[in-house]
PDB file of C-alpha atoms in Angstrom:
ATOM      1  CA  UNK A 165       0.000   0.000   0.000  1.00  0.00           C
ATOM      2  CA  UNK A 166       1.863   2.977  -1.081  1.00  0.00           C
ATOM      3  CA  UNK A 167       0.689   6.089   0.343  1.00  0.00           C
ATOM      4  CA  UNK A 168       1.542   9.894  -1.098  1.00  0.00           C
ATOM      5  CA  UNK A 169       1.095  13.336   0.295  1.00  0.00           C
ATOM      6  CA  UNK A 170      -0.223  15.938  -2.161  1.00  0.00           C
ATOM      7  CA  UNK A 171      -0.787  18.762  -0.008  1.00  0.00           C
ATOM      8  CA  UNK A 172      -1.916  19.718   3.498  1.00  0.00           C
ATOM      9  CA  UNK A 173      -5.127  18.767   2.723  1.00  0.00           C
ATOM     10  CA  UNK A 174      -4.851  15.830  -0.067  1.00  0.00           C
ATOM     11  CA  UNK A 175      -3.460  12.396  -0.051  1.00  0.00           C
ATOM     12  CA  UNK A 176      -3.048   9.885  -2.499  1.00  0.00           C
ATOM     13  CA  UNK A 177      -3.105   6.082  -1.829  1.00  0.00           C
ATOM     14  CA  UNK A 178      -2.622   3.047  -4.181  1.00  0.00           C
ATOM     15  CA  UNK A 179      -3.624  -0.106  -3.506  1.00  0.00           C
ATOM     16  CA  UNK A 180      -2.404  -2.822  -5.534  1.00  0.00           C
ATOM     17  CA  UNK A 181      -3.599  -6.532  -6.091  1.00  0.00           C
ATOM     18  CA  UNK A 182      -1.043  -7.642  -3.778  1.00  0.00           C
ATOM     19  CA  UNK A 183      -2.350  -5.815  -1.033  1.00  0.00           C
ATOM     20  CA  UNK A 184      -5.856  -6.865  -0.829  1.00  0.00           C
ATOM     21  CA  UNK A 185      -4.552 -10.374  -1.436  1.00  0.00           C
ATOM     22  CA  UNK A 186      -2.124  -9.943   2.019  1.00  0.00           C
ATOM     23  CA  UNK A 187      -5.443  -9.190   3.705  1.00  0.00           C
ATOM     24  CA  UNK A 188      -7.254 -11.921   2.042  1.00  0.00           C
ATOM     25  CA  UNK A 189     -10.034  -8.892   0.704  1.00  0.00           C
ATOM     26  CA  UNK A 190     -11.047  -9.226  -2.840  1.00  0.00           C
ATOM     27  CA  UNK A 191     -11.583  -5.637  -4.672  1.00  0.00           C
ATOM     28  CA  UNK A 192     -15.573  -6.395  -4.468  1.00  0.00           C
ATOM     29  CA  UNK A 193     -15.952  -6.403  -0.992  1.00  0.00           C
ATOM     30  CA  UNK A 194     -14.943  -2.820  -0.903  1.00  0.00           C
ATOM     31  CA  UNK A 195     -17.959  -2.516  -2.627  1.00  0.00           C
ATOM     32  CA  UNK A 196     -20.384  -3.731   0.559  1.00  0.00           C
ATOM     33  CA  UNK A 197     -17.957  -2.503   3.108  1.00  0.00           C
ATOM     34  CA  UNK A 198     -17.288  -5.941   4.460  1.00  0.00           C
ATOM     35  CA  UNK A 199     -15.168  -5.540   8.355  1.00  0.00           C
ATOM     36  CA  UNK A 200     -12.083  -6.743   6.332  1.00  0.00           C
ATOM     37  CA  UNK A 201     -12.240  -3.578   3.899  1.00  0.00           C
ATOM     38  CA  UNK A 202     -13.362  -1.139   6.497  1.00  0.00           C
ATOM     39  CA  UNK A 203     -10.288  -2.723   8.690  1.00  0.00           C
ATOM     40  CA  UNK A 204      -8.108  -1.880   5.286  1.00  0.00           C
ATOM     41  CA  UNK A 205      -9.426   1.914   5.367  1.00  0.00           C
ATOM     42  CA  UNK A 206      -8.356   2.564   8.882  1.00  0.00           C
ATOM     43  CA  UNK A 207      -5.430   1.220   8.672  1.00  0.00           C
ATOM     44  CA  UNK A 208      -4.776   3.514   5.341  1.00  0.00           C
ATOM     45  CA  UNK A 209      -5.631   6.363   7.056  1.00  0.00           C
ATOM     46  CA  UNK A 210      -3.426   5.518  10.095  1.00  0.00           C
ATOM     47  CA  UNK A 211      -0.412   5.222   7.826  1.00  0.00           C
ATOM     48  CA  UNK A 212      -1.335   8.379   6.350  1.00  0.00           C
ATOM     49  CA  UNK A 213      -1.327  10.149  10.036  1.00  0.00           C
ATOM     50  CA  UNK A 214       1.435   8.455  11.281  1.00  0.00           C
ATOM     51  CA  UNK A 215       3.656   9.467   8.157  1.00  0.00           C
ATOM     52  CA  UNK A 216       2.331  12.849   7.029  1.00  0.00           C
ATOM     53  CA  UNK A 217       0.199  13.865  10.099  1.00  0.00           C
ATOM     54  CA  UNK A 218      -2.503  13.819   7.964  1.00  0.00           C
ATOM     55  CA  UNK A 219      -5.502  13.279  10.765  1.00  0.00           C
ATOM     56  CA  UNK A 220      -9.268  13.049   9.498  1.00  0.00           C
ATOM     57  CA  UNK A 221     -11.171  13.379  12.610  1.00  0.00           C
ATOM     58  CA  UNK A 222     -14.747  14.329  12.184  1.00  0.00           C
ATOM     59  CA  UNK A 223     -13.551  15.885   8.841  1.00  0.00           C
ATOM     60  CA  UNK A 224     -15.753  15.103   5.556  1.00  0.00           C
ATOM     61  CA  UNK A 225     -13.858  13.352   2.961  1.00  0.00           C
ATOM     62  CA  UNK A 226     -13.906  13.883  -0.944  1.00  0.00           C
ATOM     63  CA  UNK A 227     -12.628  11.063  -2.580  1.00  0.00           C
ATOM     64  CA  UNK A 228     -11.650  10.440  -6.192  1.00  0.00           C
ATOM     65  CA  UNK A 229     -11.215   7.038  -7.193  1.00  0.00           C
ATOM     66  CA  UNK A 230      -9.234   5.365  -9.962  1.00  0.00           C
ATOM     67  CA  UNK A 231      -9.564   2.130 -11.156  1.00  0.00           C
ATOM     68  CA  UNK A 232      -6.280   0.875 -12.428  1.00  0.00           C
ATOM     69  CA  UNK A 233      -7.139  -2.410 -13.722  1.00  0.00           C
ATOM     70  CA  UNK A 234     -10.031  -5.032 -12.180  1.00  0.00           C
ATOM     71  CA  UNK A 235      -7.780  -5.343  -8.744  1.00  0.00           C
ATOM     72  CA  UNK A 236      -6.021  -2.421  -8.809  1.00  0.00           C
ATOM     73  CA  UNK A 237      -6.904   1.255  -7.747  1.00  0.00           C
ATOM     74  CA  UNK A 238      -5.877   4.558  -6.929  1.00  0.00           C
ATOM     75  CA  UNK A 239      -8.089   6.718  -4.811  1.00  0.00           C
ATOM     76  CA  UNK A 240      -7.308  10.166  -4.407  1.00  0.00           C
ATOM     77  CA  UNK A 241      -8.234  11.907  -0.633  1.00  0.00           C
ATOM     78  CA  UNK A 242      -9.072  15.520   0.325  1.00  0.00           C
ATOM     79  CA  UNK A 243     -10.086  17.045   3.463  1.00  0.00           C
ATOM     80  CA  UNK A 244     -13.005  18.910   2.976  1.00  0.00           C
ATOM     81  CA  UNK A 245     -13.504  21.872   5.516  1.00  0.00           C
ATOM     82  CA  UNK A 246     -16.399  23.812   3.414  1.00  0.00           C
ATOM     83  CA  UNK A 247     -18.529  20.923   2.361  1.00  0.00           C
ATOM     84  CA  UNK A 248     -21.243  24.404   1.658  1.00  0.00           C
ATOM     85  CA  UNK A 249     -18.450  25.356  -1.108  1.00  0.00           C
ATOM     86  CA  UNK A 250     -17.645  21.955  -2.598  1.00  0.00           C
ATOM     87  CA  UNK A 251     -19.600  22.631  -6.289  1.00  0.00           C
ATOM     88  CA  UNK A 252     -17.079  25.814  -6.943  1.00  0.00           C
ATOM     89  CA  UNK A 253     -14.048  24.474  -4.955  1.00  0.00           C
ATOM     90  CA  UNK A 254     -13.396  20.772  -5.432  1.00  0.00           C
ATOM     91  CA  UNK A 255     -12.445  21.358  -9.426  1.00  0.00           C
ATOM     92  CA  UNK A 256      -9.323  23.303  -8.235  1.00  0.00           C
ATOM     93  CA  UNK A 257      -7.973  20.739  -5.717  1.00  0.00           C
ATOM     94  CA  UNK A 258      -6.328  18.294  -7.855  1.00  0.00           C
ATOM     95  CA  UNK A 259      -5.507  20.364 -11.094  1.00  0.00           C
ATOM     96  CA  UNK A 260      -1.679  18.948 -10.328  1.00  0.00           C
ATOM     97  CA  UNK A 261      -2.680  15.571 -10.420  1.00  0.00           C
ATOM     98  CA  UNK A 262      -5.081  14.599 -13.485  1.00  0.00           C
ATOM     99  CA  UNK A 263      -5.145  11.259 -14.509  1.00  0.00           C
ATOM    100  CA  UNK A 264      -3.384   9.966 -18.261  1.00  0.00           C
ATOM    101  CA  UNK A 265      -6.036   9.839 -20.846  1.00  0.00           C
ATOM    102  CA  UNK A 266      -6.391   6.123 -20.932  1.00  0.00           C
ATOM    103  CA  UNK A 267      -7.232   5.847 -17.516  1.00  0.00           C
ATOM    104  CA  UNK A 268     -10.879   5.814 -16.644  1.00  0.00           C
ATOM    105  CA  UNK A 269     -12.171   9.389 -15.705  1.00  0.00           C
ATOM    106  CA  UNK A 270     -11.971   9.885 -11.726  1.00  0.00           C
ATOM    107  CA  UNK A 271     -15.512   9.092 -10.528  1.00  0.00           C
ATOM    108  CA  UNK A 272     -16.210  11.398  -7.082  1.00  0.00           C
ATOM    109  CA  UNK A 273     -17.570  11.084  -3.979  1.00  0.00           C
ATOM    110  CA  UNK A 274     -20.105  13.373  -2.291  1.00  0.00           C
ATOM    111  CA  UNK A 275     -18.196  13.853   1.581  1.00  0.00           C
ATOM    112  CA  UNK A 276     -19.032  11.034   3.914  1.00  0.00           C
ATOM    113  CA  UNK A 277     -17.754   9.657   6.795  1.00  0.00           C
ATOM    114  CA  UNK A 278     -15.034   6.582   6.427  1.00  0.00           C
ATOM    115  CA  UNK A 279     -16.842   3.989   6.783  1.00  0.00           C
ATOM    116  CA  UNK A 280     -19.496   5.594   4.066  1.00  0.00           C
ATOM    117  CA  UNK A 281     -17.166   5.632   1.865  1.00  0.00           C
ATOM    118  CA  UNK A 282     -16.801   2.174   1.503  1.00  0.00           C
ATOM    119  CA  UNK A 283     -20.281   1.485   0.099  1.00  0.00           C
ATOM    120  CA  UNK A 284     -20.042   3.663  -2.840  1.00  0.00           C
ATOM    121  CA  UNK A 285     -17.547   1.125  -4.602  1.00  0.00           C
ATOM    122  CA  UNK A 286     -20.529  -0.495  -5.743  1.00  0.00           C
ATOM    123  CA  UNK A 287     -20.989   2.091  -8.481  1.00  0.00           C
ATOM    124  CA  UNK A 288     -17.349   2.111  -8.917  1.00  0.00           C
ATOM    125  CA  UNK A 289     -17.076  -1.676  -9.745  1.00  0.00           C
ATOM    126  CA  UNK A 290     -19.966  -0.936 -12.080  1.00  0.00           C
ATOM    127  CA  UNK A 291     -18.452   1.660 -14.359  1.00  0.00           C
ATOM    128  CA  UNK A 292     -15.382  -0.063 -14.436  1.00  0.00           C
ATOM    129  CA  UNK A 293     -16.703  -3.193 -15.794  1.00  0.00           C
ATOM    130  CA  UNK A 294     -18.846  -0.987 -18.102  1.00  0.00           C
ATOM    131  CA  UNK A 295     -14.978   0.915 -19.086  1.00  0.00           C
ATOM    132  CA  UNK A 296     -13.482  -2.401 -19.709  1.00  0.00           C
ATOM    133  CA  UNK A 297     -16.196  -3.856 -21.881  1.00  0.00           C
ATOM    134  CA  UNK A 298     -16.066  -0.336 -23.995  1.00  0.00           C
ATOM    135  CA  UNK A 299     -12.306  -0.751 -24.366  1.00  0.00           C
ATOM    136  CA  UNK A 300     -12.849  -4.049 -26.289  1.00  0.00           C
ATOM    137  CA  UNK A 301     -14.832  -2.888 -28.337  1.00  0.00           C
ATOM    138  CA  UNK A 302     -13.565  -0.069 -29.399  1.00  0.00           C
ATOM    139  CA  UNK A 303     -10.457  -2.128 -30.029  1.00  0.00           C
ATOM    140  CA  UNK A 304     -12.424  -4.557 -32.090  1.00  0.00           C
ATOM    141  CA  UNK A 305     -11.761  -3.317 -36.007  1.00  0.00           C
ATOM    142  CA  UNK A 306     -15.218  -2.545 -37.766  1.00  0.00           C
ATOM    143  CA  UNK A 307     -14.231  -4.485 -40.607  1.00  0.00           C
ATOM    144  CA  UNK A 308     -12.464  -7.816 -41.405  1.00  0.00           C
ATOM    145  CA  UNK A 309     -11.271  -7.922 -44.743  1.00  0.00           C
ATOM    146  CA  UNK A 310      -9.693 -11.189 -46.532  1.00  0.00           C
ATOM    147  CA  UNK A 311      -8.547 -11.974 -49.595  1.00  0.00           C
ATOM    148  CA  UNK A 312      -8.556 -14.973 -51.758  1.00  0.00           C
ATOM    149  CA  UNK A 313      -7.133 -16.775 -55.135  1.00  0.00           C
ATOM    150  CA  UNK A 314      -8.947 -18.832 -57.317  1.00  0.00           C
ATOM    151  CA  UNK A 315      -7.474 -21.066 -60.396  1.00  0.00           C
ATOM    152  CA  UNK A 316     -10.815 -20.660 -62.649  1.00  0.00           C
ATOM    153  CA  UNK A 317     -13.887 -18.834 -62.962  1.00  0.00           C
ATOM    154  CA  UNK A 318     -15.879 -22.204 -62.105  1.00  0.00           C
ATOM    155  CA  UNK A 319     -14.472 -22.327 -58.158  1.00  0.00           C
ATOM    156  CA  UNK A 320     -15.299 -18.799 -57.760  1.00  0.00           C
ATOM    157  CA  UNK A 321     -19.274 -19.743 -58.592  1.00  0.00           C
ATOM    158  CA  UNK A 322     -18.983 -22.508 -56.548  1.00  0.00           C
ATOM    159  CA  UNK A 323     -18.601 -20.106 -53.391  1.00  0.00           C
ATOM    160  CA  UNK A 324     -20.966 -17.825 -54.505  1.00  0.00           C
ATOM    161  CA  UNK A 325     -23.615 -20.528 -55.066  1.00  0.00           C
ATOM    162  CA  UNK A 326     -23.193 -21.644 -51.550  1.00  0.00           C
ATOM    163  CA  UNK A 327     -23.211 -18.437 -49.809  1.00  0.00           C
ATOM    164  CA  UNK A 328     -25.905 -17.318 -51.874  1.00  0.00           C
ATOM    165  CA  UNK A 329     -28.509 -15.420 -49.633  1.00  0.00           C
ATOM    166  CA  UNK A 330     -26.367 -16.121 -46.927  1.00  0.00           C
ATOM    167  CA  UNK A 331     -23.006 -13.172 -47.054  1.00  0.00           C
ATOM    168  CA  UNK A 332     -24.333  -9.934 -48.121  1.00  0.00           C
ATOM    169  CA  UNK A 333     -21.035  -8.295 -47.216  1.00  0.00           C
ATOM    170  CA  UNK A 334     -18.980  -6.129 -49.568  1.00  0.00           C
ATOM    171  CA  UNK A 335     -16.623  -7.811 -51.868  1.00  0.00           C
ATOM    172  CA  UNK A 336     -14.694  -7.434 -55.021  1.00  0.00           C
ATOM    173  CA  UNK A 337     -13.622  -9.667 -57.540  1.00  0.00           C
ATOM    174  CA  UNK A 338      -9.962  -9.132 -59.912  1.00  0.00           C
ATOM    175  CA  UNK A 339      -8.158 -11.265 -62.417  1.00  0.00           C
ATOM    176  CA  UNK A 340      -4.459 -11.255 -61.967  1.00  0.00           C
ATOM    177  CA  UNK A 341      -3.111 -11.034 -65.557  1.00  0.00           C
ATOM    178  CA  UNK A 342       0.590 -13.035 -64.311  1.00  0.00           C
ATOM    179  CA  UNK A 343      -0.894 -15.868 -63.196  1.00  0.00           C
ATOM    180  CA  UNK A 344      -4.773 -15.399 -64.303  1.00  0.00           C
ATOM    181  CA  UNK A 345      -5.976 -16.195 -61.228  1.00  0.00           C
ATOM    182  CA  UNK A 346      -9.198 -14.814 -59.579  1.00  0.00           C
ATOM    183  CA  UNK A 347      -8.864 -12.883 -56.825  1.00  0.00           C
ATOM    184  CA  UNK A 348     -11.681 -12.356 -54.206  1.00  0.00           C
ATOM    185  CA  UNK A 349     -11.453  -9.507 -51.902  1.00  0.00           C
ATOM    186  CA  UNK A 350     -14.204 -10.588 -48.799  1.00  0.00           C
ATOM    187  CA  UNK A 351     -15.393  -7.640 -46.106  1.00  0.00           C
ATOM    188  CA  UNK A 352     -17.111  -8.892 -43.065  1.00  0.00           C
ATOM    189  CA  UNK A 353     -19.243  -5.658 -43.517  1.00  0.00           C
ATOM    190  CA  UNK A 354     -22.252  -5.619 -41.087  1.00  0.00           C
ATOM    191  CA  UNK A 355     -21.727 -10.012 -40.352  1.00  0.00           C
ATOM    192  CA  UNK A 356     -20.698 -11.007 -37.243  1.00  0.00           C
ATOM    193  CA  UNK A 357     -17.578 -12.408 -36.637  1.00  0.00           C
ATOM    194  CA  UNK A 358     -18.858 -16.031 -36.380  1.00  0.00           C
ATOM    195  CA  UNK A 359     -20.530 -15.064 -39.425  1.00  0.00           C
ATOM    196  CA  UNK A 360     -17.491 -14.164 -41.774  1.00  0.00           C
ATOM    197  CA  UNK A 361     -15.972 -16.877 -40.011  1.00  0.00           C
ATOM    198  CA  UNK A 362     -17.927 -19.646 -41.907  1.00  0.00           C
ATOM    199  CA  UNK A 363     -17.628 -17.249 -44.664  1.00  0.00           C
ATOM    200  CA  UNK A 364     -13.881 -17.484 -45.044  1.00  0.00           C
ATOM    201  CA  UNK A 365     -13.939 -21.155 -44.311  1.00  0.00           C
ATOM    202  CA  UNK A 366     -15.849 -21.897 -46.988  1.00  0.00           C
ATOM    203  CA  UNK A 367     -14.236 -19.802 -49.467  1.00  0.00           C
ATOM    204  CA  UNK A 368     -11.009 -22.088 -48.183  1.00  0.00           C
ATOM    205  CA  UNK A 369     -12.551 -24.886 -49.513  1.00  0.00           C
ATOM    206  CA  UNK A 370     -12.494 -23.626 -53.045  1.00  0.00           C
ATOM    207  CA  UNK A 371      -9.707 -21.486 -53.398  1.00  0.00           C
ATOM    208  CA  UNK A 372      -6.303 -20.433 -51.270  1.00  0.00           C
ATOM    209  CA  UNK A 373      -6.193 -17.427 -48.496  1.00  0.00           C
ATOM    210  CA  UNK A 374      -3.402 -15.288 -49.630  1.00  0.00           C
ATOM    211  CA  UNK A 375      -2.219 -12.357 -47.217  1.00  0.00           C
ATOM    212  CA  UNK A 376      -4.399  -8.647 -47.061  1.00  0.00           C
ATOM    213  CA  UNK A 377      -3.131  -5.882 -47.212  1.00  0.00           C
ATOM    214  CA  UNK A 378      -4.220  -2.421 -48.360  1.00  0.00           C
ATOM    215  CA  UNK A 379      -1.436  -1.829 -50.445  1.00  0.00           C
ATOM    216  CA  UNK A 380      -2.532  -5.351 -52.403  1.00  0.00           C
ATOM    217  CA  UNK A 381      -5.541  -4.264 -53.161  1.00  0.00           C
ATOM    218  CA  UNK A 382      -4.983  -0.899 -54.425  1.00  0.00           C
ATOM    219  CA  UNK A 383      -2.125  -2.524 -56.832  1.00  0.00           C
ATOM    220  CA  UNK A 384      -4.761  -4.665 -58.177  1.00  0.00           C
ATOM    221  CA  UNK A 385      -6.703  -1.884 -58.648  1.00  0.00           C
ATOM    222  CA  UNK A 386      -4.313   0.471 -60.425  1.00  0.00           C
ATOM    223  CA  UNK A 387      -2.763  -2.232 -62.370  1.00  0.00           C
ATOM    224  CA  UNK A 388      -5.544  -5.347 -62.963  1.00  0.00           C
ATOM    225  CA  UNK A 389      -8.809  -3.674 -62.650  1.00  0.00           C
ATOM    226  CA  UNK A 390     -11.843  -4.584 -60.872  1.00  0.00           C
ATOM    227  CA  UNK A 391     -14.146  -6.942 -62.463  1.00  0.00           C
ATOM    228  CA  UNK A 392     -16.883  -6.977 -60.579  1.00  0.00           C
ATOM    229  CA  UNK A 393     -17.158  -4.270 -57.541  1.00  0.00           C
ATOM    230  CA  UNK A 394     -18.984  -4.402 -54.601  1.00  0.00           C
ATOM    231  CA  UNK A 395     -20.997  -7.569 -54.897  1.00  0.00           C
ATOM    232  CA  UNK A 396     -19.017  -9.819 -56.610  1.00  0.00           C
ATOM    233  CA  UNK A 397     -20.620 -13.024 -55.239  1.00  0.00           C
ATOM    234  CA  UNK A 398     -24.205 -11.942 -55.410  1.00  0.00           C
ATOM    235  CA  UNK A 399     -23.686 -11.017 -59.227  1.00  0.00           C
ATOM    236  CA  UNK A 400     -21.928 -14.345 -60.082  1.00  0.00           C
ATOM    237  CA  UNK A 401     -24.507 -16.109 -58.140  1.00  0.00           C
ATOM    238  CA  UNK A 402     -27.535 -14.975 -60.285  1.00  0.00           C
ATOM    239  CA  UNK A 403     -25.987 -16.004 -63.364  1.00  0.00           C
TER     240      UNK A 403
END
């Protein structure tokens, strides 16, 4: 537990996974203020007074916490003498200390006493599960694109014939003039995952997955020409 002063009236204290696991307390708990985690706040404090003086008695708390990852977290604690003045004040009291931006924002708490404080890591555990699952998917690419090579004309109908009414995804169809070879250019477009999945798997089965890249595709375009844009498969599959 490593424990900061920031000021007179501001400390900051990190608690790692390794110190909840030395007092057998899981990050949860602190959400329903179990005797374990309100044991683990007192004795925070009392490191904080017996390093820095910094004494709390019957003085309201702000606290700013910061999750750090699902067992890790930072919380950031002020002394609040004006609780009246907290709207206008508590913006300026930590202007030296904002958090990187790909940390989750500091989520605050109204003063309370100690123990209080404790309970309101229910709605922290909440938004940082909610944080976590927004991370993946904004990590998650919007489109999956894959490209294939087919020896004849005849193997490229076969795919479209079987994923006829099935892919409606974006894809584009070349001839390679070296080799004249087919080349298939698949999006997963609005599919899911699973979806382009089978997609790809059973293009596999009539042709050979070559490598993507955007540079590929825009030589095939400036040098081969497209043959059929857009909806390659759906066009081939109507004939």
């Amino acid at each position: 537990m490593k424990i900061e002063k920031v000021n007179e009236n501001q400390i900051r204290c990190t608690l790692t996974r390794e110190d909840l696991a030395d007092r057998q307390i899981k990050l949860s708990e602190l959400a329903y203020g179990s005797d374990k985690a309100k044991s683990l706040f007192r004795d925070m404090m009392q490191q904080a007074s017996n390093e820095f003086g910094f004494e709390a008695n019957d003085i309201p708390l702000m606290v700013e916490a910061i999750p750090i990852s699902a067992e890790s977290i930072i919380l950031v604690i002020t002394k609040v003498e004006y609780p009246e003045e907290l709207d206008t004040r508590f913006s300026k009291f930590s202007e030296e200390d904002e958090a990187p931006d790909e940390m989750v924002p500091k989520q605050v708490m109204p003063p309370q006493g100690a123990d209080d404080i404790l309970g309101w890591f229910k709605k922290l555990a909440k938004d940082q599960k909610e944080a976590n699952e927004k991370k993946v998917e904004d990590k998650e690419p919007t489109d999956l694109v894959k490209l294939f090579t087919f020896k004849n004309l005849g193997q490229v109908r076969g795919v479209a014939q079987v994923l006829s009414g099935y892919y409606n995804g974006q894809n584009d169809l070349y001839k390679e003039s070296k080799t004249n070879e087919f080349v298939l250019v698949l999006h997963k477009s609005e599919h899911t995952p699973q979806e382009f999945n089978k997609v790809c798997n059973i293009a596999c089965e009539y042709g050979t997955q070559r490598r993507y890249s955007k540079a590929t595709e825009a030589h095939f375009m400036e040098h081969e020409g497209v043959l059929i844009k857009d909806s390659a498969l759906q066009t081939i599959a109507k004939l």
